[in-house]
CSV table of C-alpha atoms in Angstrom, one decimal:
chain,number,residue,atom,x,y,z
A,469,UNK,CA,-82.0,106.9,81.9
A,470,UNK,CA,-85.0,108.2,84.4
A,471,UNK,CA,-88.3,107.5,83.3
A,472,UNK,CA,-89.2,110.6,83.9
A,473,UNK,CA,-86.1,112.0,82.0
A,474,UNK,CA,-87.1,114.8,79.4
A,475,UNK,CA,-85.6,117.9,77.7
A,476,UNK,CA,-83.9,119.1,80.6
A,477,UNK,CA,-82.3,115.6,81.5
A,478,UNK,CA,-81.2,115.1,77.7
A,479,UNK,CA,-79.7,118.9,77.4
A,480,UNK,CA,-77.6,118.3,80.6
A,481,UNK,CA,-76.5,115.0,79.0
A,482,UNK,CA,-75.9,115.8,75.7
A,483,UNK,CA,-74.0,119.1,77.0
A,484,UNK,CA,-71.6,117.2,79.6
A,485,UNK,CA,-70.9,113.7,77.6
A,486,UNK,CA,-69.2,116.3,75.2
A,487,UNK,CA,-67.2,118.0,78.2
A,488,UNK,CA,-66.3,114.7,79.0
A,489,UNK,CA,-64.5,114.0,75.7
A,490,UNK,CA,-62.9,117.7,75.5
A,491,UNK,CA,-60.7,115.7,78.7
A,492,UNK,CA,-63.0,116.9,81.6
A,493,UNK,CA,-63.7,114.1,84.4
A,494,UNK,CA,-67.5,114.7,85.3
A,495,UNK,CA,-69.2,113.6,88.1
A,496,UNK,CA,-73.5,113.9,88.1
A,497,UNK,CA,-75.3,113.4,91.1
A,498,UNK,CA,-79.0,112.7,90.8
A,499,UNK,CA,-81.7,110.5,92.2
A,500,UNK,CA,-82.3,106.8,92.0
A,501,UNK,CA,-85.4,104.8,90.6
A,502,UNK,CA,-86.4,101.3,90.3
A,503,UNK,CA,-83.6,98.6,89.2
A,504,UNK,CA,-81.1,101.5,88.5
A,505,UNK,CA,-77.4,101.0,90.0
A,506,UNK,CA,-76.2,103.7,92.3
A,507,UNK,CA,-72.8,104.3,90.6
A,508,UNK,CA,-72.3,103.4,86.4
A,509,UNK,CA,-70.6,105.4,84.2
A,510,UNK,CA,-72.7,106.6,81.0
A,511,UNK,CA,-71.3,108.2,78.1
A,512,UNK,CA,-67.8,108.7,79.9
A,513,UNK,CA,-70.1,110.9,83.0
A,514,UNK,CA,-69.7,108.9,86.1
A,515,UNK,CA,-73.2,108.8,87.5
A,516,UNK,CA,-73.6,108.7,91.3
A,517,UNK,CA,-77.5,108.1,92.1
A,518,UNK,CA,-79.1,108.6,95.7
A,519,UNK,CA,-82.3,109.2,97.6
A,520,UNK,CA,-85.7,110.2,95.6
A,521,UNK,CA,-86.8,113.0,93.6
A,522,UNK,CA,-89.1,114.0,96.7
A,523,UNK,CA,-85.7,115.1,99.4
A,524,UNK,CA,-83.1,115.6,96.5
A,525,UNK,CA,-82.1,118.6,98.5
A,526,UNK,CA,-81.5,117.0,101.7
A,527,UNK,CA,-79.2,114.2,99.6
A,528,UNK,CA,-77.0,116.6,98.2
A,529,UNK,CA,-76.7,118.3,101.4
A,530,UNK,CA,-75.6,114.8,103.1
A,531,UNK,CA,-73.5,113.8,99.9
A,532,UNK,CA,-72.1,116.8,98.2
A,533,UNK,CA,-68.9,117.0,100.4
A,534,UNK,CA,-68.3,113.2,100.7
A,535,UNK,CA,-68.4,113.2,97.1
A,536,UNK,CA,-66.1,116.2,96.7
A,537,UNK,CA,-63.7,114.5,99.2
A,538,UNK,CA,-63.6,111.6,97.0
A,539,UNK,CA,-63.4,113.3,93.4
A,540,UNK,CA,-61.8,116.7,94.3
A,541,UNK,CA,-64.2,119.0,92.4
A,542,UNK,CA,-63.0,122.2,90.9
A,543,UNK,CA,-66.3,123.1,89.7
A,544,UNK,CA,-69.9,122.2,90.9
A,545,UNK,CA,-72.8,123.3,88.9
A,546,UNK,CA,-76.3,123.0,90.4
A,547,UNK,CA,-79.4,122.2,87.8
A,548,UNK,CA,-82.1,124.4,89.4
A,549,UNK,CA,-85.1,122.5,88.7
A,550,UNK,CA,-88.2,123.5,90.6
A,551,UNK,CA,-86.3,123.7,93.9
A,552,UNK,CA,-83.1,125.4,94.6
A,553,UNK,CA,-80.4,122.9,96.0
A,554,UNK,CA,-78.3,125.8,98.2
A,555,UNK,CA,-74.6,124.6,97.0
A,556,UNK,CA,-73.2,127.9,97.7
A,557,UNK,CA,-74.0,127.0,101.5
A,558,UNK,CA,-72.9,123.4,101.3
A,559,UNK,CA,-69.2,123.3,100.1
A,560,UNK,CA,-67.0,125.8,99.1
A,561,UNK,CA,-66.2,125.2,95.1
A,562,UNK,CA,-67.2,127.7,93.2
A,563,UNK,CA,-70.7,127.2,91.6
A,564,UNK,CA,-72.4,127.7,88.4
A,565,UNK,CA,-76.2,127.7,88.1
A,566,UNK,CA,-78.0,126.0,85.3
A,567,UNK,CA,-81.4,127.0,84.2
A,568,UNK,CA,-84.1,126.0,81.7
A,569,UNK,CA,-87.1,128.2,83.0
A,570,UNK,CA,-88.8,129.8,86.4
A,571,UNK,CA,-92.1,128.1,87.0
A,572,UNK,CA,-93.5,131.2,88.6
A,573,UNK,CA,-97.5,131.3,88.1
A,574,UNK,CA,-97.6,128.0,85.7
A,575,UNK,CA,-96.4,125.7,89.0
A,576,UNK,CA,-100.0,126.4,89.8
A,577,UNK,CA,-101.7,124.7,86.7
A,578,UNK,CA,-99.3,121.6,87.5
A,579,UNK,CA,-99.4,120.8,91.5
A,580,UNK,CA,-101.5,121.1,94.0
A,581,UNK,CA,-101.6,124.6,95.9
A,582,UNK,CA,-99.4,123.8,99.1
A,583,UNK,CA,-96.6,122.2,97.0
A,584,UNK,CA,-97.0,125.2,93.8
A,585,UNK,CA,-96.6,127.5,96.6
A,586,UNK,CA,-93.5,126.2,98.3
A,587,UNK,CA,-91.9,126.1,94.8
A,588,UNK,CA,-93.2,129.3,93.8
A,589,UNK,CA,-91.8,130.6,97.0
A,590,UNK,CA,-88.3,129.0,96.4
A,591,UNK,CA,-88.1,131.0,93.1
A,592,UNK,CA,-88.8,134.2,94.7
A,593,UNK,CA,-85.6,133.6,97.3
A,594,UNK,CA,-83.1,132.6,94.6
A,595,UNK,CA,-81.3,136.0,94.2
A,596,UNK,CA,-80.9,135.8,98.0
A,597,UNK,CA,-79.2,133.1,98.2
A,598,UNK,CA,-77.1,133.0,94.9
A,599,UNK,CA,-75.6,136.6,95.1
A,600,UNK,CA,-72.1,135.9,93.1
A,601,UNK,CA,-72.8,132.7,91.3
A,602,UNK,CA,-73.2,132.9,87.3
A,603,UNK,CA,-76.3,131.4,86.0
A,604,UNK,CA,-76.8,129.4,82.7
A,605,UNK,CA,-80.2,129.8,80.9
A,606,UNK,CA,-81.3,128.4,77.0
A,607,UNK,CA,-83.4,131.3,76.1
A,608,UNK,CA,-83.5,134.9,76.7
A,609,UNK,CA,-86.6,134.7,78.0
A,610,UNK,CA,-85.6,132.7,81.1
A,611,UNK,CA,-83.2,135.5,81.2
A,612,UNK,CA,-85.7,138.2,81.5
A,613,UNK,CA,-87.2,136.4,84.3
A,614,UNK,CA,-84.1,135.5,86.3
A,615,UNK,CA,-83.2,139.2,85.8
A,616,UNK,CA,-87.1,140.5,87.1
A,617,UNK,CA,-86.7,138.4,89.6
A,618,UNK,CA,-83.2,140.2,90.6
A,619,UNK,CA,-80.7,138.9,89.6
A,620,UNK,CA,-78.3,140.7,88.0
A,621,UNK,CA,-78.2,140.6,83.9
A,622,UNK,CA,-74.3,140.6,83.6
A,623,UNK,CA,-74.6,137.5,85.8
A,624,UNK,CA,-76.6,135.4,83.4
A,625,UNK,CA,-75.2,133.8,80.2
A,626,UNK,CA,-77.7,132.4,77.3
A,627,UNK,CA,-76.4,129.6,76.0
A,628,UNK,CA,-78.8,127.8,73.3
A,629,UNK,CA,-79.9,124.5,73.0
A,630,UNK,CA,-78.6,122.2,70.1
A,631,UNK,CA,-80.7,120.2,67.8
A,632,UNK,CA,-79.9,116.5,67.0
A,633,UNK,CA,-78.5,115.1,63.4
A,634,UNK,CA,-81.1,112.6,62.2
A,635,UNK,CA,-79.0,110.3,60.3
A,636,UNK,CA,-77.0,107.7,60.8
A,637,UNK,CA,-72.7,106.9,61.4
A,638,UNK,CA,-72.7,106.1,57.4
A,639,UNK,CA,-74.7,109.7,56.7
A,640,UNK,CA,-77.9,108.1,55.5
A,641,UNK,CA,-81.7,109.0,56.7
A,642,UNK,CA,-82.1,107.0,59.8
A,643,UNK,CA,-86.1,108.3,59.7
A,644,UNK,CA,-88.6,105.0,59.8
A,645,UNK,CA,-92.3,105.9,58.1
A,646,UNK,CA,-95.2,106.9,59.5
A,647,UNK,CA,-97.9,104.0,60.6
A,648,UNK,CA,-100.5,106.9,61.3
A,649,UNK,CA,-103.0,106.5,58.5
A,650,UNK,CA,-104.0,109.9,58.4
A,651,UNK,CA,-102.7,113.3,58.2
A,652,UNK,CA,-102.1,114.2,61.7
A,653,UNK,CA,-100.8,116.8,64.4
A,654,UNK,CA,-98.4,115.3,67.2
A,655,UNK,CA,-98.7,116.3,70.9
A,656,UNK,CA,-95.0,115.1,72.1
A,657,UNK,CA,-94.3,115.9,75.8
A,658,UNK,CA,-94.5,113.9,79.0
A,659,UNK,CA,-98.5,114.1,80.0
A,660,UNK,CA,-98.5,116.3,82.9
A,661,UNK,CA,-100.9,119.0,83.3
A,662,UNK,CA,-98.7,121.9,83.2
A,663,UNK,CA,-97.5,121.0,79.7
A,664,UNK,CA,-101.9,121.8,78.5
A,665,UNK,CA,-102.7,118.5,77.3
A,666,UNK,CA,-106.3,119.2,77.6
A,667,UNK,CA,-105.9,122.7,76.0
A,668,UNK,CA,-104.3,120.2,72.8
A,669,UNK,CA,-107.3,117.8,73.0
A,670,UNK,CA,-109.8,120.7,73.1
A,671,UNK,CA,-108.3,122.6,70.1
A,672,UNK,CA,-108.4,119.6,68.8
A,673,UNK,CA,-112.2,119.1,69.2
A,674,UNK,CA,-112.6,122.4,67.8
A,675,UNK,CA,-110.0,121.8,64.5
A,676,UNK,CA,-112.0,118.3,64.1
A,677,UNK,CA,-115.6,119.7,63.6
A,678,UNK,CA,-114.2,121.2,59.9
A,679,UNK,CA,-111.6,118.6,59.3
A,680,UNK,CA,-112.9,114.9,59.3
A,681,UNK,CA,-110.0,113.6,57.6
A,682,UNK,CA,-107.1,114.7,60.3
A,683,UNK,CA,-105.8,113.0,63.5
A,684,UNK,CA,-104.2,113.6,66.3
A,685,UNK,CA,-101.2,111.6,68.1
A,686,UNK,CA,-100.5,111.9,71.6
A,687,UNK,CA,-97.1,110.9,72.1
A,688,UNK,CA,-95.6,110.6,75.6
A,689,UNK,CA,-96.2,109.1,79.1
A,690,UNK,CA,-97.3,110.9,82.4
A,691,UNK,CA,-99.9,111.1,84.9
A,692,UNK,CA,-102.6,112.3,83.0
A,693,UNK,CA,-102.4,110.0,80.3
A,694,UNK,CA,-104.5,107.4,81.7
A,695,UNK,CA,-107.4,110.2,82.3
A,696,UNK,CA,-107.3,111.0,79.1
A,697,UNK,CA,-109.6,107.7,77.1
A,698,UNK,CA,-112.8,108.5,79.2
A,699,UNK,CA,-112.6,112.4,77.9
A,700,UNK,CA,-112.4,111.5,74.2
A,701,UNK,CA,-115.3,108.6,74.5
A,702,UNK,CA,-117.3,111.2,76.0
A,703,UNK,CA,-116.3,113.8,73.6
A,704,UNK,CA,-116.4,111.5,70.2
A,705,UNK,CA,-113.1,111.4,69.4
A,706,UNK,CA,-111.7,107.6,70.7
A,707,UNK,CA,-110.8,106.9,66.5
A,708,UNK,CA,-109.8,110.2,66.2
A,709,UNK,CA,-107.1,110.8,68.5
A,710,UNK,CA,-104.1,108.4,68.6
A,711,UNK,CA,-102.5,107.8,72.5
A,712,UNK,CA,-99.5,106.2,71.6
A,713,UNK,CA,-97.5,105.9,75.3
A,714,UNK,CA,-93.9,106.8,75.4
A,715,UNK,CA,-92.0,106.6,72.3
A,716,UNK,CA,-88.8,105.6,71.3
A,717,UNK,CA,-86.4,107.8,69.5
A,718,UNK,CA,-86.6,106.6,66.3
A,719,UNK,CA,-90.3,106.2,66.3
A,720,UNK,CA,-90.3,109.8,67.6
A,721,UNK,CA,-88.3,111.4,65.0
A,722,UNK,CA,-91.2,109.4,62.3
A,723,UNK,CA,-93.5,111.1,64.2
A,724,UNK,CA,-92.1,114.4,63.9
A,725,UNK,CA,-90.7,113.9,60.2
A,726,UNK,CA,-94.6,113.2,59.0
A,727,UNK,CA,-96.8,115.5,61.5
A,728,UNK,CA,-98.5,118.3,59.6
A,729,UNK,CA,-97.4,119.7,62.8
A,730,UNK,CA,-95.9,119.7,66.1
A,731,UNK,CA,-98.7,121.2,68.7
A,732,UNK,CA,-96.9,122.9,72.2
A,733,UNK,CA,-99.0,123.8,74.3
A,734,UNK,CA,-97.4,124.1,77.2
A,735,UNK,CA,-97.6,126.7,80.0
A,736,UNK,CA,-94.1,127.2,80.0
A,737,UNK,CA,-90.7,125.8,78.6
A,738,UNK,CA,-87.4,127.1,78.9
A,739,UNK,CA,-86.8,126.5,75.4
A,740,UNK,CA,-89.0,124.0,73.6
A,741,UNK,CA,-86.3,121.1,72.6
A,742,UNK,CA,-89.0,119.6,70.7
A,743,UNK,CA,-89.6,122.5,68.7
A,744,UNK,CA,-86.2,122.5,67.4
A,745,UNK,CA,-86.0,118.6,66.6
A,746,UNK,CA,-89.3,119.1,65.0
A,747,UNK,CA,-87.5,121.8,62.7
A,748,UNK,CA,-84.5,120.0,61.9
A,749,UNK,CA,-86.7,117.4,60.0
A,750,UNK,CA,-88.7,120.1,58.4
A,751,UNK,CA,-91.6,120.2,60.6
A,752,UNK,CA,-93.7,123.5,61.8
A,753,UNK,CA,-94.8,123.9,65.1
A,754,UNK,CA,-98.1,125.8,66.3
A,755,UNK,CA,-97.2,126.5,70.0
A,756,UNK,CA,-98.0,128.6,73.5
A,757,UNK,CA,-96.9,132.3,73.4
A,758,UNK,CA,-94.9,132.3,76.4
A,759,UNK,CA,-91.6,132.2,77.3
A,760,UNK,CA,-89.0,129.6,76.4
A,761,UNK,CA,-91.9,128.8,73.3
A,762,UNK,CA,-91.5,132.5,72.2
A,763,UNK,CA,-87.9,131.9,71.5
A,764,UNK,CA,-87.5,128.6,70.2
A,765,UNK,CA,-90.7,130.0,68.0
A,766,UNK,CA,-90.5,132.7,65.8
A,767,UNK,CA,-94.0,134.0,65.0
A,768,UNK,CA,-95.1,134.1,61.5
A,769,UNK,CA,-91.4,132.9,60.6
A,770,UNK,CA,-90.8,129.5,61.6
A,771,UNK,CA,-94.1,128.3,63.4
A,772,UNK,CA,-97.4,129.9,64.6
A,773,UNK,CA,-97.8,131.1,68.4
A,774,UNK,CA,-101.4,131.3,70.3
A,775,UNK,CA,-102.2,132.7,73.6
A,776,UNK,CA,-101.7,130.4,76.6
A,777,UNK,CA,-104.8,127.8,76.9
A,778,UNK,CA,-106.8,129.5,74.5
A,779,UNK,CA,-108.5,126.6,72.6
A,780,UNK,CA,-110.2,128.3,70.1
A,781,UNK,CA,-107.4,130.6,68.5
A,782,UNK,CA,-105.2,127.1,68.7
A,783,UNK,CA,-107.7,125.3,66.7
A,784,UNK,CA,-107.4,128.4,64.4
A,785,UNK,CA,-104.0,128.4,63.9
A,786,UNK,CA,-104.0,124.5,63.4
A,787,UNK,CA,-106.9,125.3,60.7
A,788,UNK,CA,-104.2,128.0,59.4
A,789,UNK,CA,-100.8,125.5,58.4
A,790,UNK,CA,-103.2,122.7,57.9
A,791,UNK,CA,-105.3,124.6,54.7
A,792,UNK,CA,-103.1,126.7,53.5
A,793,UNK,CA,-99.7,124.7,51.8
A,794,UNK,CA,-97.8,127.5,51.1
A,795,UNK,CA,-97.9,129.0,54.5
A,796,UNK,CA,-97.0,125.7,55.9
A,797,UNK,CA,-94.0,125.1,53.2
A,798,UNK,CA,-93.0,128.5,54.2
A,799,UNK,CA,-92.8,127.9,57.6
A,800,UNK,CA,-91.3,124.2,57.4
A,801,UNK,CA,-88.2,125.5,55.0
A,802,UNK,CA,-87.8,128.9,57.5
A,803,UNK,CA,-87.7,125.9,60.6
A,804,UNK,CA,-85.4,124.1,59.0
A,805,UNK,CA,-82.8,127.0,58.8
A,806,UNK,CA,-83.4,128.5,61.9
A,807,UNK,CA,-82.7,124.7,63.1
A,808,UNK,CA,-79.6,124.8,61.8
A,809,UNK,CA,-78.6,127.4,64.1
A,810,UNK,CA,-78.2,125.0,66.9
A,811,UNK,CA,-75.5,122.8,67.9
A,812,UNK,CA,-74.8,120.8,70.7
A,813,UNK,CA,-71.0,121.3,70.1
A,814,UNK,CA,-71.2,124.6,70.4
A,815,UNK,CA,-73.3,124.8,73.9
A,816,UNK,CA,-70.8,122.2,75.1
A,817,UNK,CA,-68.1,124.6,74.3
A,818,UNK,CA,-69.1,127.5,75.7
A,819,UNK,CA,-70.4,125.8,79.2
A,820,UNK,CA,-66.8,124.5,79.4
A,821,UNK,CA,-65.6,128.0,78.9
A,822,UNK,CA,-68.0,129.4,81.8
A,823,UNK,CA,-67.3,126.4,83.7
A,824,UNK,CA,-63.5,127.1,83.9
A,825,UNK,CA,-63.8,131.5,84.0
A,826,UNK,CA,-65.8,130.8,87.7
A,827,UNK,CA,-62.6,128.0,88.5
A,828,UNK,CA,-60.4,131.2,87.5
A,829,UNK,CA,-62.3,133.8,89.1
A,830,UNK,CA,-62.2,132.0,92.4
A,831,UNK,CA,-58.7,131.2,92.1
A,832,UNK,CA,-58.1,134.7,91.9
A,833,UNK,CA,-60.4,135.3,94.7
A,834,UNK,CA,-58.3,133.2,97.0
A,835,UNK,CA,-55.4,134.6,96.5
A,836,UNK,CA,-57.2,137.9,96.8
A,837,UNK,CA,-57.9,137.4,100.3
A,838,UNK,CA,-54.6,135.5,101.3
């Protein structure tokens, strides 16, 4: 319910409203914003909501063991998100990290230096500080990096994203049509600068010269999104490139459902949930190589990968699924399958099962050490 809520927010939903109804009481601490209650429940998950994003980490160090007090926890798991929270040092429930990526070098194409730097230093002290705990990542790329980093690979468990059925209680296609009157790619992120909206509108600009017919939507809200009407008067391409704000999630999946193509060109994802829902209705995707895109994109199979911020070979692989229909009917029916891969069921399963092996193995512990 953020507004600044996105894949990572709607994975840790989707995952615990399910651990809810398996009998499990949850409890989610996050931050507050404008007209939001501090305490609702939401999809049987009661939500507890304090301080800002900005000292998150100083609110769960004041709140973590009043809130334990209150609800008894048996469990706590942390959602490492830029900045480590330290619940290993706070309370004394066992803990179990959750991970969708390490920033590393990209935090740099998204903040300013001083505040990249902190973060990027924060990464670099996790193993320190999380010696025992068991992490949860969605690709085995974060994997590879948690595991560079040093921590140690029996320690880390990969547990997939799932992908969203797109029709409705009575089974029937709950898609609306497209109101783009063109054949169009779809940008579809929140507009932040680490996510390479200007390597999409550049590509773009590049794709355009040879195809006067094609448009491109920009779906999503952020910072940069108000920059981004003086670049395209400036570059000729106000009619040609459609900024559409934040979405709703039916007009997303329309979006998706009648795109030539889903465009990622993000500097790094721990997955690429957008990839996936882009599948499941039969749509290709011509995305970043690097991690987290690299696994929720299989190269030649079920979309097209480009190197990181390179404009021109994006514009070529756009030019690629674009003019050539059996390559892009190839790649839509291989998407589709490898979409069905993915269920939310299933994550929420085996999180529980993680979830109770550290209660268990700390059991164990303390009776170890009576």
């Amino acid at each position: 319910m953020h507004p600044a809520a996105g894949g990572a927010e709607k994975h840790l939903h989707r995952i615990f409203s399910l651990i809810v109804q398996m009998g499990h009481q949850v409890v989610l601490l996050t931050t507050s914003f404008s007209g939001a209650r501090e305490r609702e429940v939401v999809d049987g998950i009661q939500v507890v909501r304090k301080g800002s994003d900005l000292l998150f980490q100083l609110t769960v160090a004041v709140n973590i063991r009043k809130l334990d007090r209150e609800f008894n926890f048996d469990v706590v798991l942390e959602d490492l998100n830029k900045l480590p929270l330290f619940t290993p040092l706070l309370q004394k429930k066992p803990v179990v990290v959750q991970m969708h990526h390490l920033w590393r070098s990209s935090i740099f194409h998204e903040a300013f230096f001083p505040v990249a730097f902190g973060v990027w230093l924060f990464e670099r002290i996790i193993p320190w500080f999380y010696r025992k705990e068991p992490f949860i990542v969605v690709s085995p790329s974060t994997k590879r990096e948690l595991c560079e980093l040093g921590v140690d690979e029996d320690r880390v468990a990969v547990i997939y994203n799932g992908s969203d059925d797109c029709t409705d209680e009575n089974g029937a296609d709950a898609l609306e049509g497209s109101d783009i009157d063109a054949p169009y790619f779809l940008w579809l992120s929140r507009v932040h600068r680490y996510k390479g909206i200007w390597t999409a509108l550049e590509a773009f600009e590049e794709f355009a010269r040879k195809h006067q017919d094609v448009k491109l939507v920009v779906a999503g809200d952020g910072p940069l999104l108000k920059d981004i009407p003086a670049w395209l008067e400036t570059h000729g391409l106000k009619e040609r490139v459609v900024l559409t704000g934040y979405v709703s999630t039916a007009r997303k999946r329309a979006l998706l459902k009648n795109a030539v193509a889903l465009l990622q060109t993000s500097f790094k994802e721990g997955w690429g949930l957008t990839v996936v829902e882009a599948a499941k209705l039969g749509t290709t995707t011509v995305a970043c190589d690097v991690p987290g895109l690299r696994d929720s994109v299989r190269n030649g199979e079920t979309g097209l990968l480009f190197p990181a911020g390179d404009k021109v070979a994006c514009a070529f692989e756009m030019d690629r699924v674009y003019s050539d229909d059996d390559l892009r009917t190839r790649l839509e029916e291989e998407a589709r399958s490898y979409s069905d891969e993915f269920r939310w069921d299933t994550a929420a399963e085996l999180t529980a099962n993680l979830l109770q092996d550290a209660v268990i193995e700390h059991q164990v512990d303390q009776v170890a050490n009576e």
